[in-house]
Short mmCIF file of C-alpha atoms in Angstrom, two decimals:
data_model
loop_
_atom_site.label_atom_id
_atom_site.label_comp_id
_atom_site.label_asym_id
_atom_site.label_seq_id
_atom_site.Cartn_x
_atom_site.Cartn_y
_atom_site.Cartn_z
CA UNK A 62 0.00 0.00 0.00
CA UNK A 63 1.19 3.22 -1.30
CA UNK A 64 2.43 5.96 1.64
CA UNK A 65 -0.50 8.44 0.66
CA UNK A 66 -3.06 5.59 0.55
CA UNK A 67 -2.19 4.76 4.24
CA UNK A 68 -2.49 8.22 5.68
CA UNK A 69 -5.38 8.46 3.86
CA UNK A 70 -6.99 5.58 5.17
CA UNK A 71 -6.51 6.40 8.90
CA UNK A 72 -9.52 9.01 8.33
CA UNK A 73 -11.42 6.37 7.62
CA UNK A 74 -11.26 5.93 11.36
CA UNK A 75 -14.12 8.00 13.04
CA UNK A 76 -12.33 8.94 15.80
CA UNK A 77 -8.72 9.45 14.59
CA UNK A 78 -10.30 11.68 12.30
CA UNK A 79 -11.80 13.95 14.90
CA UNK A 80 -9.00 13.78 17.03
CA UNK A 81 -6.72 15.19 14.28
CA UNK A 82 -9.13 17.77 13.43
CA UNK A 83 -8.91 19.11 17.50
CA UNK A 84 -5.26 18.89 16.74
CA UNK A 85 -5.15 20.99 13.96
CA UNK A 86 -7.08 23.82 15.83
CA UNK A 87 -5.18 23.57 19.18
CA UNK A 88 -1.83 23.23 17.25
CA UNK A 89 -3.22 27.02 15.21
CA UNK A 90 -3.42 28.06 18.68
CA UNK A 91 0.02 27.00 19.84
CA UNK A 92 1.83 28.15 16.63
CA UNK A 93 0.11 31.66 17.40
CA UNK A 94 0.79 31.45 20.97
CA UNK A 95 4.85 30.93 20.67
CA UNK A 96 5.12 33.56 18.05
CA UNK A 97 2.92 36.34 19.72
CA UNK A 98 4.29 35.25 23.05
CA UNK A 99 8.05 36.33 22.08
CA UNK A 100 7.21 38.74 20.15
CA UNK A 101 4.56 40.74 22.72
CA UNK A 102 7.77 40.48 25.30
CA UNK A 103 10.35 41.88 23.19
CA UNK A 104 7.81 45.18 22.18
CA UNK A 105 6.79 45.14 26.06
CA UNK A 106 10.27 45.22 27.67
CA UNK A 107 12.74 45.97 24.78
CA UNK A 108 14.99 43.12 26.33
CA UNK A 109 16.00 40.09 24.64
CA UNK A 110 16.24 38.56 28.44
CA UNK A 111 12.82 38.84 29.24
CA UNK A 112 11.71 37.25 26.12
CA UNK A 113 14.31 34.20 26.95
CA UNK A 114 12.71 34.52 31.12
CA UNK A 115 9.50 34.34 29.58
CA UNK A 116 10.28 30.68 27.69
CA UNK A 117 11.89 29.57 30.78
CA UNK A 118 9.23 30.13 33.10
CA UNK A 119 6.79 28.42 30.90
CA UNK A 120 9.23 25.47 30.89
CA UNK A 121 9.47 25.83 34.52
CA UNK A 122 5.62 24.69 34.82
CA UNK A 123 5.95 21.81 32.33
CA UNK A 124 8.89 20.40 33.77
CA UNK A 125 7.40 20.43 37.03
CA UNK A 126 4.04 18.72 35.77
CA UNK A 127 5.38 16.40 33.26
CA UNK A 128 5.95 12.99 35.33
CA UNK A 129 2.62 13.34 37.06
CA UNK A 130 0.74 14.70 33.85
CA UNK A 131 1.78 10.93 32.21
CA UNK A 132 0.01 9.13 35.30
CA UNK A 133 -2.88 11.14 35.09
CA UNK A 134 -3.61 10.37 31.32
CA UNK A 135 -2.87 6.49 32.02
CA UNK A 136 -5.72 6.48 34.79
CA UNK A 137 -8.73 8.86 33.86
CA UNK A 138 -10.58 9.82 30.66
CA UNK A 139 -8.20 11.28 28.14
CA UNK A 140 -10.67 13.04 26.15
CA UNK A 141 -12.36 14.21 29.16
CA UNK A 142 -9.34 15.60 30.57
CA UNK A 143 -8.08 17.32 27.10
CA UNK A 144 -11.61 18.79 27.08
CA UNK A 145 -10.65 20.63 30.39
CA UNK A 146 -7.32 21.51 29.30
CA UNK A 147 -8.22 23.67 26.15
CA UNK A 148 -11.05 25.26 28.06
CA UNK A 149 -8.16 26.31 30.20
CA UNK A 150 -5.65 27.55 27.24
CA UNK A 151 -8.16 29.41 25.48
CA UNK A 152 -9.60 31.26 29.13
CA UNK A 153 -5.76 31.91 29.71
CA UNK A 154 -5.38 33.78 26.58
CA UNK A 155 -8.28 35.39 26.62
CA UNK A 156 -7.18 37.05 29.72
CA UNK A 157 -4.11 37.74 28.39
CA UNK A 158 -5.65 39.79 25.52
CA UNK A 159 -7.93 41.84 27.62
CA UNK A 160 -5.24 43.29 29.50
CA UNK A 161 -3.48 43.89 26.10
CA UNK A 162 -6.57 46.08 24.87
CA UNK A 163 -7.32 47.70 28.37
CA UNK A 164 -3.37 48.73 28.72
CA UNK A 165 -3.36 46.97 31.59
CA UNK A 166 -0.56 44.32 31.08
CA UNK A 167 3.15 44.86 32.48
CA UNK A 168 5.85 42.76 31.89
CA UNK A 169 5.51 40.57 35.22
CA UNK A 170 2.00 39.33 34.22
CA UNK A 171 3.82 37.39 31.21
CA UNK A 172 5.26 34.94 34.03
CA UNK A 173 2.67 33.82 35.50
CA UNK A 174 0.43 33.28 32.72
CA UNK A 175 3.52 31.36 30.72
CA UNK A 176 3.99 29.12 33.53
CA UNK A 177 0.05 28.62 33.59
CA UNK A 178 0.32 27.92 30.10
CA UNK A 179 3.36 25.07 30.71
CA UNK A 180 1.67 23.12 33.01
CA UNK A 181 -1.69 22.82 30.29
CA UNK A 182 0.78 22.12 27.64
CA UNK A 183 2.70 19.54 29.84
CA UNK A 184 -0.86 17.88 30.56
CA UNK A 185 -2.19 18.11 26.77
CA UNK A 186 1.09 16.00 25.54
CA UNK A 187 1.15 12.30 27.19
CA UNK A 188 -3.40 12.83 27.25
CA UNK A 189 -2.99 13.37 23.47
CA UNK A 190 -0.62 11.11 22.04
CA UNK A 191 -1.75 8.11 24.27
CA UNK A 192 -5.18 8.29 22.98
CA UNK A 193 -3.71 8.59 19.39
CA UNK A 194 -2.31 4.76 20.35
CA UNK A 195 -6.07 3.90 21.81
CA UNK A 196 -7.73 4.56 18.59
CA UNK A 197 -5.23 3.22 15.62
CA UNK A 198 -3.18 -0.03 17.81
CA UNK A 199 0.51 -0.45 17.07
CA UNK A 200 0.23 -1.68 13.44
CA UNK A 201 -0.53 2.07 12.18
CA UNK A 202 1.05 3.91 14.74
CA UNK A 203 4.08 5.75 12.92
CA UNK A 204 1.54 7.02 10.09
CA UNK A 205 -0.96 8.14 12.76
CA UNK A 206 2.11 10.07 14.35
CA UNK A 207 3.05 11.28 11.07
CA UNK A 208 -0.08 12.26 10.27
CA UNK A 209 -0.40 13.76 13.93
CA UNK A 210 2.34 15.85 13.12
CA UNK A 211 0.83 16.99 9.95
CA UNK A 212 -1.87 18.31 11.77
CA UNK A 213 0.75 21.28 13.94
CA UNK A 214 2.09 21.92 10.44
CA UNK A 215 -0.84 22.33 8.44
CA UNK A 216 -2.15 24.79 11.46
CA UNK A 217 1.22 26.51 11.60
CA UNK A 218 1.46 27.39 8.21
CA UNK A 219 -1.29 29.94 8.09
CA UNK A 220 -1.30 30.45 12.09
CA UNK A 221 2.48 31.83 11.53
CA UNK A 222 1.07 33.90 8.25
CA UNK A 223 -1.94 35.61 10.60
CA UNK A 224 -0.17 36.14 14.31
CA UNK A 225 2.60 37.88 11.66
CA UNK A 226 -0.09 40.13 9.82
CA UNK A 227 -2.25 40.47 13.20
CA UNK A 228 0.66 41.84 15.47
CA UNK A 229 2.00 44.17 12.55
CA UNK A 230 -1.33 45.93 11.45
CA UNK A 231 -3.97 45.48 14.44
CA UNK A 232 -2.29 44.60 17.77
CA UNK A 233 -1.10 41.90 20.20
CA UNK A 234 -4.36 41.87 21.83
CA UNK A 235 -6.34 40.87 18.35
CA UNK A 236 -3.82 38.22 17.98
CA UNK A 237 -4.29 36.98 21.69
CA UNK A 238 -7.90 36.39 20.98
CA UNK A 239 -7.53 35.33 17.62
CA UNK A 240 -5.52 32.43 19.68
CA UNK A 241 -7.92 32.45 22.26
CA UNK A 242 -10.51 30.95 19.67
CA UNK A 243 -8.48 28.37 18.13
CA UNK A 244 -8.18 26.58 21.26
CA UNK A 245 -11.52 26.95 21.80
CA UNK A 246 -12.83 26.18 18.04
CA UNK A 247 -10.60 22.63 19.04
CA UNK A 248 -13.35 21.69 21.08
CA UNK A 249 -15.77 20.94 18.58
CA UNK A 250 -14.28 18.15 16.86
CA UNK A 251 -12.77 17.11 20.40
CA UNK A 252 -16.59 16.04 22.16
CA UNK A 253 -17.09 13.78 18.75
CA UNK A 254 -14.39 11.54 20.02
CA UNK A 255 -15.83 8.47 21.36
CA UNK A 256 -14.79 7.28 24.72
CA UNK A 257 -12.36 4.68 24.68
CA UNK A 258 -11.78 2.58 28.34
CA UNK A 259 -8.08 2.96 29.80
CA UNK A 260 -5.96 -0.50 29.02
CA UNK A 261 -4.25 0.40 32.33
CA UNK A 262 -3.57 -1.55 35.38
CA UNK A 263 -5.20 -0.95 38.82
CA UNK A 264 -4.61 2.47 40.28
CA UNK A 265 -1.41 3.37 42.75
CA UNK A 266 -0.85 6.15 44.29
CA UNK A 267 1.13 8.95 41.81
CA UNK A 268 4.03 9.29 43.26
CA UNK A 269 4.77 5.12 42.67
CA UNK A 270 3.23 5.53 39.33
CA UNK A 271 5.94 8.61 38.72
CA UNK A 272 8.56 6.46 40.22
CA UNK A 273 7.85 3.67 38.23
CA UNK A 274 8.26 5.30 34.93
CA UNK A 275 11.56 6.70 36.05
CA UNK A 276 12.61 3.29 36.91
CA UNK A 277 11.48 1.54 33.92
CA UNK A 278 13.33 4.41 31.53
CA UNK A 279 16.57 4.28 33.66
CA UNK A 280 16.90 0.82 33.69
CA UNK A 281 16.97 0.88 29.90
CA UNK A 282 19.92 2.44 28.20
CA UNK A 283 18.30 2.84 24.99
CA UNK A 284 15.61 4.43 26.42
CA UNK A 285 17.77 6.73 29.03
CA UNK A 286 20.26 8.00 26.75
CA UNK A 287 17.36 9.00 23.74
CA UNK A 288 15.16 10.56 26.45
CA UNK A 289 19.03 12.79 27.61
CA UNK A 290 19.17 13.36 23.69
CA UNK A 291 15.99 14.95 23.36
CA UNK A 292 16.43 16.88 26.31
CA UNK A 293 19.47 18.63 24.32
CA UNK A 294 16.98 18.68 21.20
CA UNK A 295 14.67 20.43 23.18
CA UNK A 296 17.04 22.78 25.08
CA UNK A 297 18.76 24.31 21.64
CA UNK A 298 16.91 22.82 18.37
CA UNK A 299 12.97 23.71 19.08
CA UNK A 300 13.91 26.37 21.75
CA UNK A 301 15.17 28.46 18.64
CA UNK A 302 11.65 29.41 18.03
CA UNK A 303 12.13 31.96 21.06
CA UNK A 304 14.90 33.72 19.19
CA UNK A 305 12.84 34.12 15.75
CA UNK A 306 11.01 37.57 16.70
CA UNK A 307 14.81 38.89 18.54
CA UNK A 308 16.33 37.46 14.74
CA UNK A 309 13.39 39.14 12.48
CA UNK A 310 13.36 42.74 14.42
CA UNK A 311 17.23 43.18 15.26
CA UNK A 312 19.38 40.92 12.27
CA UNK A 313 17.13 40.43 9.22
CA UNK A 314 15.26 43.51 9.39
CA UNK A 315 12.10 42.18 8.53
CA UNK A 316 9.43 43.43 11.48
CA UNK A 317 6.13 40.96 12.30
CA UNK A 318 5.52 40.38 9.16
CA UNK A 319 8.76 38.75 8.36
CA UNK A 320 8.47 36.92 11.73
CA UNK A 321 5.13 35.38 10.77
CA UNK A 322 6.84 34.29 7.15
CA UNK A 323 9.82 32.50 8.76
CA UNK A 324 7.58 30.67 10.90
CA UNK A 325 5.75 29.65 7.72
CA UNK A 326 8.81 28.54 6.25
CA UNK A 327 9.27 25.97 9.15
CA UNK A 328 6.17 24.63 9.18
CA UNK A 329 6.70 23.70 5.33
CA UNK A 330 9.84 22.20 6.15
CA UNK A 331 7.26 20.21 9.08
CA UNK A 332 5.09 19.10 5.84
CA UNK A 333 8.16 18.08 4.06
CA UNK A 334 9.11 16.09 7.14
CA UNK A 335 5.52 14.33 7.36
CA UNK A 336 6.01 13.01 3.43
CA UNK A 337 9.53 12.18 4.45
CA UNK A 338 7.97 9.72 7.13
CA UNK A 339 5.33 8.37 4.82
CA UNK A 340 7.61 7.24 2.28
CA UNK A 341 9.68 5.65 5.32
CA UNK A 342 6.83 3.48 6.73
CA UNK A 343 8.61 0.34 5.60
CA UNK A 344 11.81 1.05 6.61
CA UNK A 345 12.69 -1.68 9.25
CA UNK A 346 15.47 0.26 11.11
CA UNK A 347 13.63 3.57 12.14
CA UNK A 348 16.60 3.94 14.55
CA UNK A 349 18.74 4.97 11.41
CA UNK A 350 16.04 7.72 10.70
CA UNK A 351 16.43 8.73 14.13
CA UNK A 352 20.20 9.17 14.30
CA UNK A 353 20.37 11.08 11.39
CA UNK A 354 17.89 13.49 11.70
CA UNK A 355 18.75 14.19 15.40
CA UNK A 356 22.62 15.19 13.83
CA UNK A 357 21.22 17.13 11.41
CA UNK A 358 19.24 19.74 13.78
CA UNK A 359 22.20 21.01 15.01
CA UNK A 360 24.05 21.51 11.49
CA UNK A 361 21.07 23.07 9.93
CA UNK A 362 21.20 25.11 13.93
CA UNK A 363 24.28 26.13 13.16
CA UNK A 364 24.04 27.45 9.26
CA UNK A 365 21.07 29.37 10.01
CA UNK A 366 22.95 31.55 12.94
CA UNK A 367 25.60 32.05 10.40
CA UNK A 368 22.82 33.71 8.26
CA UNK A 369 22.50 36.82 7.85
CA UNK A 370 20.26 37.40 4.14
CA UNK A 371 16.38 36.60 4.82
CA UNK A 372 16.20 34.37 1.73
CA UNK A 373 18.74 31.73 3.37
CA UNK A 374 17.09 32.18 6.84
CA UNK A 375 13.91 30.98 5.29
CA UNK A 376 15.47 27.77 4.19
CA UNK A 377 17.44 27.23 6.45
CA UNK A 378 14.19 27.96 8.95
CA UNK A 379 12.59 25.23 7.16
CA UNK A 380 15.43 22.97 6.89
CA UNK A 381 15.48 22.87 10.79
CA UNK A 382 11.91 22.14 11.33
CA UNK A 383 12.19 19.32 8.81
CA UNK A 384 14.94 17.63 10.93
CA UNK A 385 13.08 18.34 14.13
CA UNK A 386 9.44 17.13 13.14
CA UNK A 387 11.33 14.16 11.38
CA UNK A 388 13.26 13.20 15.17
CA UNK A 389 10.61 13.69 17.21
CA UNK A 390 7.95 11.95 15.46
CA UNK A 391 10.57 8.93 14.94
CA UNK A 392 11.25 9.10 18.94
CA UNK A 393 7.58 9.05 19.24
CA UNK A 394 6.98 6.19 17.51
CA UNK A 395 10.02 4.23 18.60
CA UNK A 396 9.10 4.82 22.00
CA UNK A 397 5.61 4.04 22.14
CA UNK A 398 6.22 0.68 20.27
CA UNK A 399 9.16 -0.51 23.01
CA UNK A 400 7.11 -0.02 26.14
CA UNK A 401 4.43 -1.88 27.58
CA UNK A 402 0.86 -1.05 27.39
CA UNK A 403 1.03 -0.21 31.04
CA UNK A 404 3.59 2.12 31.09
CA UNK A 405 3.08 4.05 28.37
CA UNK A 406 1.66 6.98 29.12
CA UNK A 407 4.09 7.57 32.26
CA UNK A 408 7.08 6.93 29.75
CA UNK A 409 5.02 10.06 27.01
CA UNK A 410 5.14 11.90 29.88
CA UNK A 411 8.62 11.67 30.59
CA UNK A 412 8.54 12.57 27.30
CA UNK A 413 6.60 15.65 27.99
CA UNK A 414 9.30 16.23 30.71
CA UNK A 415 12.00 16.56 28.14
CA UNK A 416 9.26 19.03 25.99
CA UNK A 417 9.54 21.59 29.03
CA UNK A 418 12.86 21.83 28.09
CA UNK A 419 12.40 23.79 25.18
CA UNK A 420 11.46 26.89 27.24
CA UNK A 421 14.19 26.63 29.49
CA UNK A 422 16.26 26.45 26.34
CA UNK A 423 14.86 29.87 25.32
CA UNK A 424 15.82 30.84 28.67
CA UNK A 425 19.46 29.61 28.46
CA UNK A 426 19.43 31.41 24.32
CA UNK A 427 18.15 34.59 25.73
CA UNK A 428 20.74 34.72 28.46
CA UNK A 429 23.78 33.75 26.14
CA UNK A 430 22.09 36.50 23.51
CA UNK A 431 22.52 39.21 25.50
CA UNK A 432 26.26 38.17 25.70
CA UNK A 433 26.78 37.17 22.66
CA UNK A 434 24.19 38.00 20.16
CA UNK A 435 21.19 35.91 19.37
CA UNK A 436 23.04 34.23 15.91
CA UNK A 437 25.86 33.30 17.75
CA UNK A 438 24.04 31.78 20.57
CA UNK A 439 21.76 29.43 17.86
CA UNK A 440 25.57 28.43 16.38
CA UNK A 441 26.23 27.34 19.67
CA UNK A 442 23.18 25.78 20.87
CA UNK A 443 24.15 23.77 17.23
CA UNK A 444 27.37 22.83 18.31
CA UNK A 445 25.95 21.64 21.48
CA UNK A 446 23.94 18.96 19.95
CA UNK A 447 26.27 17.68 17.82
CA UNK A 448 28.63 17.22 20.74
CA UNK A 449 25.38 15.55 22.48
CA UNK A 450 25.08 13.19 19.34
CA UNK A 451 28.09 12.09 19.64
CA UNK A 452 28.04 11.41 23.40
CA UNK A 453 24.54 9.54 23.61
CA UNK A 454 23.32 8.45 19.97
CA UNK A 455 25.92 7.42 18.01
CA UNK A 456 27.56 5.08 20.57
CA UNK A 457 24.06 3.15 20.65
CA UNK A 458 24.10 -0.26 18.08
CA UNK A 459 20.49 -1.34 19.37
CA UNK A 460 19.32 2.06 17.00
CA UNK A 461 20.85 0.77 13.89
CA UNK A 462 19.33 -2.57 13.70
CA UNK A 463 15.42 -3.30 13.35
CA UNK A 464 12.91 -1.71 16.30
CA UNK A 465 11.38 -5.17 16.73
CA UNK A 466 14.52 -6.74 17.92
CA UNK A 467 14.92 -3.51 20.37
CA UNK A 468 10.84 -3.88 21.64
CA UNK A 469 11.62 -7.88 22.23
CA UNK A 470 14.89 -6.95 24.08
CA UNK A 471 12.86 -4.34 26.65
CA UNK A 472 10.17 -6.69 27.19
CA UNK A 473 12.15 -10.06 27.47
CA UNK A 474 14.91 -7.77 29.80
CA UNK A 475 13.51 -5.16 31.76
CA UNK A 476 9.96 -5.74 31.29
CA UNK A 477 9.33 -7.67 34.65
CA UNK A 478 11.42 -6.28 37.02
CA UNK A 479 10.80 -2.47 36.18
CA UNK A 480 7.31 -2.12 36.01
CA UNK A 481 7.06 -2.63 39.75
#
């Protein structure tokens, strides 16, 4: 069966296909939401700290939530629960916006309600992409991630295009509710999804359920040393988001509305990603995918702080996103298949762990920025995972052979004793 024809046919499944269309509305909010974000910070304080302390605080509250956010999605209603959550977003926003219009906001009121908005995110993830498991099985999980995937890029291609045009010609507080809605328009497709019973085992209290995830990924070293990985992918390959408004304003030269277009250019290289993994369904050694893709974020990293002409920041913008989307859907998939139905939503949320990462890497760029310079900082954050690479991925031989023989290995060797 062709790549296209299998994509295809996963909307043939009722409830994937509502699913995916919540996705693509809450991922046109969260495309908005990372692009306003920086960009209202750096017009409200003039500092390119503040717009790195506001990432960092946001990754503050998903960091904190992530471990327990994976047991909570393993023992209630997942829909139910991402109901609630994007209630939540879209109230936060809306707040957000009406002290925007009343000229009310001041620069401390972005901390609190970006470390609101971490802990929601950090809930949404391991809720999300374990019911995406619940409704297609194993046998079509990479192409339901893929496809998953495709839903953030398809949103963030015109949500990049509109924050851009909103912030430059009617305000930040249009564009706040403008991402207010989205997260509320995701709700509509969301209450079509059918409930589907959990597949976990009887309830513990959270902290053991926390603890056993931790023990279950530390006791693998495949599992440990991809989860450090993406930590540094996190930190210094998605975190360069936060420096795209400091880049467009202060280097290229190119205001909101150039902001809003390199953001579009990324989530095209996201689509090209998404065909990339449809093509690679039948590829037996995913692991291969995953190496390669993970060095190639910090190359790409690396070229595009060297840039200094918009044209070559736009490819290079979408060269980055296409080795990002590429890794982390490949992670997602190789993760999901090598754990055991009852730890799988505590090991997504250690997932979601690493995820808060990428604030506190907007942090770390905004510090080194005002140092430094923002381009030089994104070289370095390069550099950094390619060192990382080195140190944790390419010593592992388990990622170059098939992802079968790796799933039978965790089952047969750590299975028993680490789900305890």
């Amino acid at each position: 069966m062709r790549p296209l024809t299998r994509m295809v046919d996963l909307f043939r499944i009722s409830d994937y296909r509502m699913l995916w269309g919540h996705n693509v509305f809450a991922s046109l909010g969260m495309s908005m939401e990372t692009l306003a974000q920086g960009w209202l910070t750096l017009m409200l304080t003039d500092s390119v700290f503040w717009v790195g302390l506001v990432m960092g605080v946001r990754g503050i509250g998903q960091i904190i939530v992530a471990p327990i956010a994976g047991v909570i999605a393993d023992r209630f209603d997942r829909r139910r629960e991402l109901k609630i959550l994007q209630i939540l977003r879209a109230l936060v926003c809306l707040m957000v916006g009406i002290l925007i219009v009343s000229e009310l906001l001041e620069p401390w009121h972005l901390l609190p309600t970006a470390f609101i908005a971490g802990v929601l995110f950090a809930m949404t993830l391991p809720a999300n992409g374990t019911l995406v498991y619940d409704i297609v099985g194993r046998d079509k999980l990479l192409n339901a991630i893929a496809v998953h995937f495709a839903a953030l890029s398809v949103a963030r291609l015109p949500g990049s295009i509109l924050v851009g045009i909103l912030l430059a010609f009617v305000g930040e507080g249009a564009a706040y509710f403008a991402i207010s809605a989205a997260f509320a328009l995701s709700l509509v497709p969301l209450s079509r999804v059918k409930e589907i019973p959990q597949k976990s085992g009887e309830a513990q209290p959270v902290l053991m359920n926390v603890m056993a995830g931790l023990r279950y990924a530390a006791g693998h070293k495949t599992i440990r040393r991809m989860l450090a990985f993406t930590i540094l992918i996190e930190s210094f390959g998605f975190a360069h988001q936060a420096m795209l408004p400091v880049i467009a304003r202060n280097y290229l030269d190119v205001g909101a509305t150039g902001l809003g277009f390199l953001g579009a250019a990324g989530s095209v290289g996201s689509l090209l990603g998404i065909m990339f993994l449809g093509l690679a369904h039948n590829v037996r050694r995913k692991g291969l995918i995953l190496l390669a893709f993970g060095a190639a974020v910090g190359c790409n990293l690396m070229l595009f702080g060297a840039s200094s002409w918009y044209g070559a920041s736009l490819i290079l913008a979408a060269a980055i996103q296409w080795s990002l989307v590429t890794y982390d859907a490949t992670l997602n998939t190789t993760l999901l298949l090598m754990v055991t139905d009852k730890m799988r939503g505590r090991i997504v949320g250690l997932v979601s762990f690493a995820y808060g990462f990428t604030p506190i890497g907007g942090f770390i760029y905004g510090a080194m920025a005002t140092f430094v310079g923002a381009p030089s900082a994104l070289a370095i954050g390069g550099g950094a995972i390619l060192i990382g690479w080195l140190g944790l991925m390419a010593p592992l031989r388990e990622l170059r052979g098939p992802l079968e023989g790796a799933a039978a290995e965790i089952d047969k060797r750590d299975g028993s004793s680490l789900e305890r």
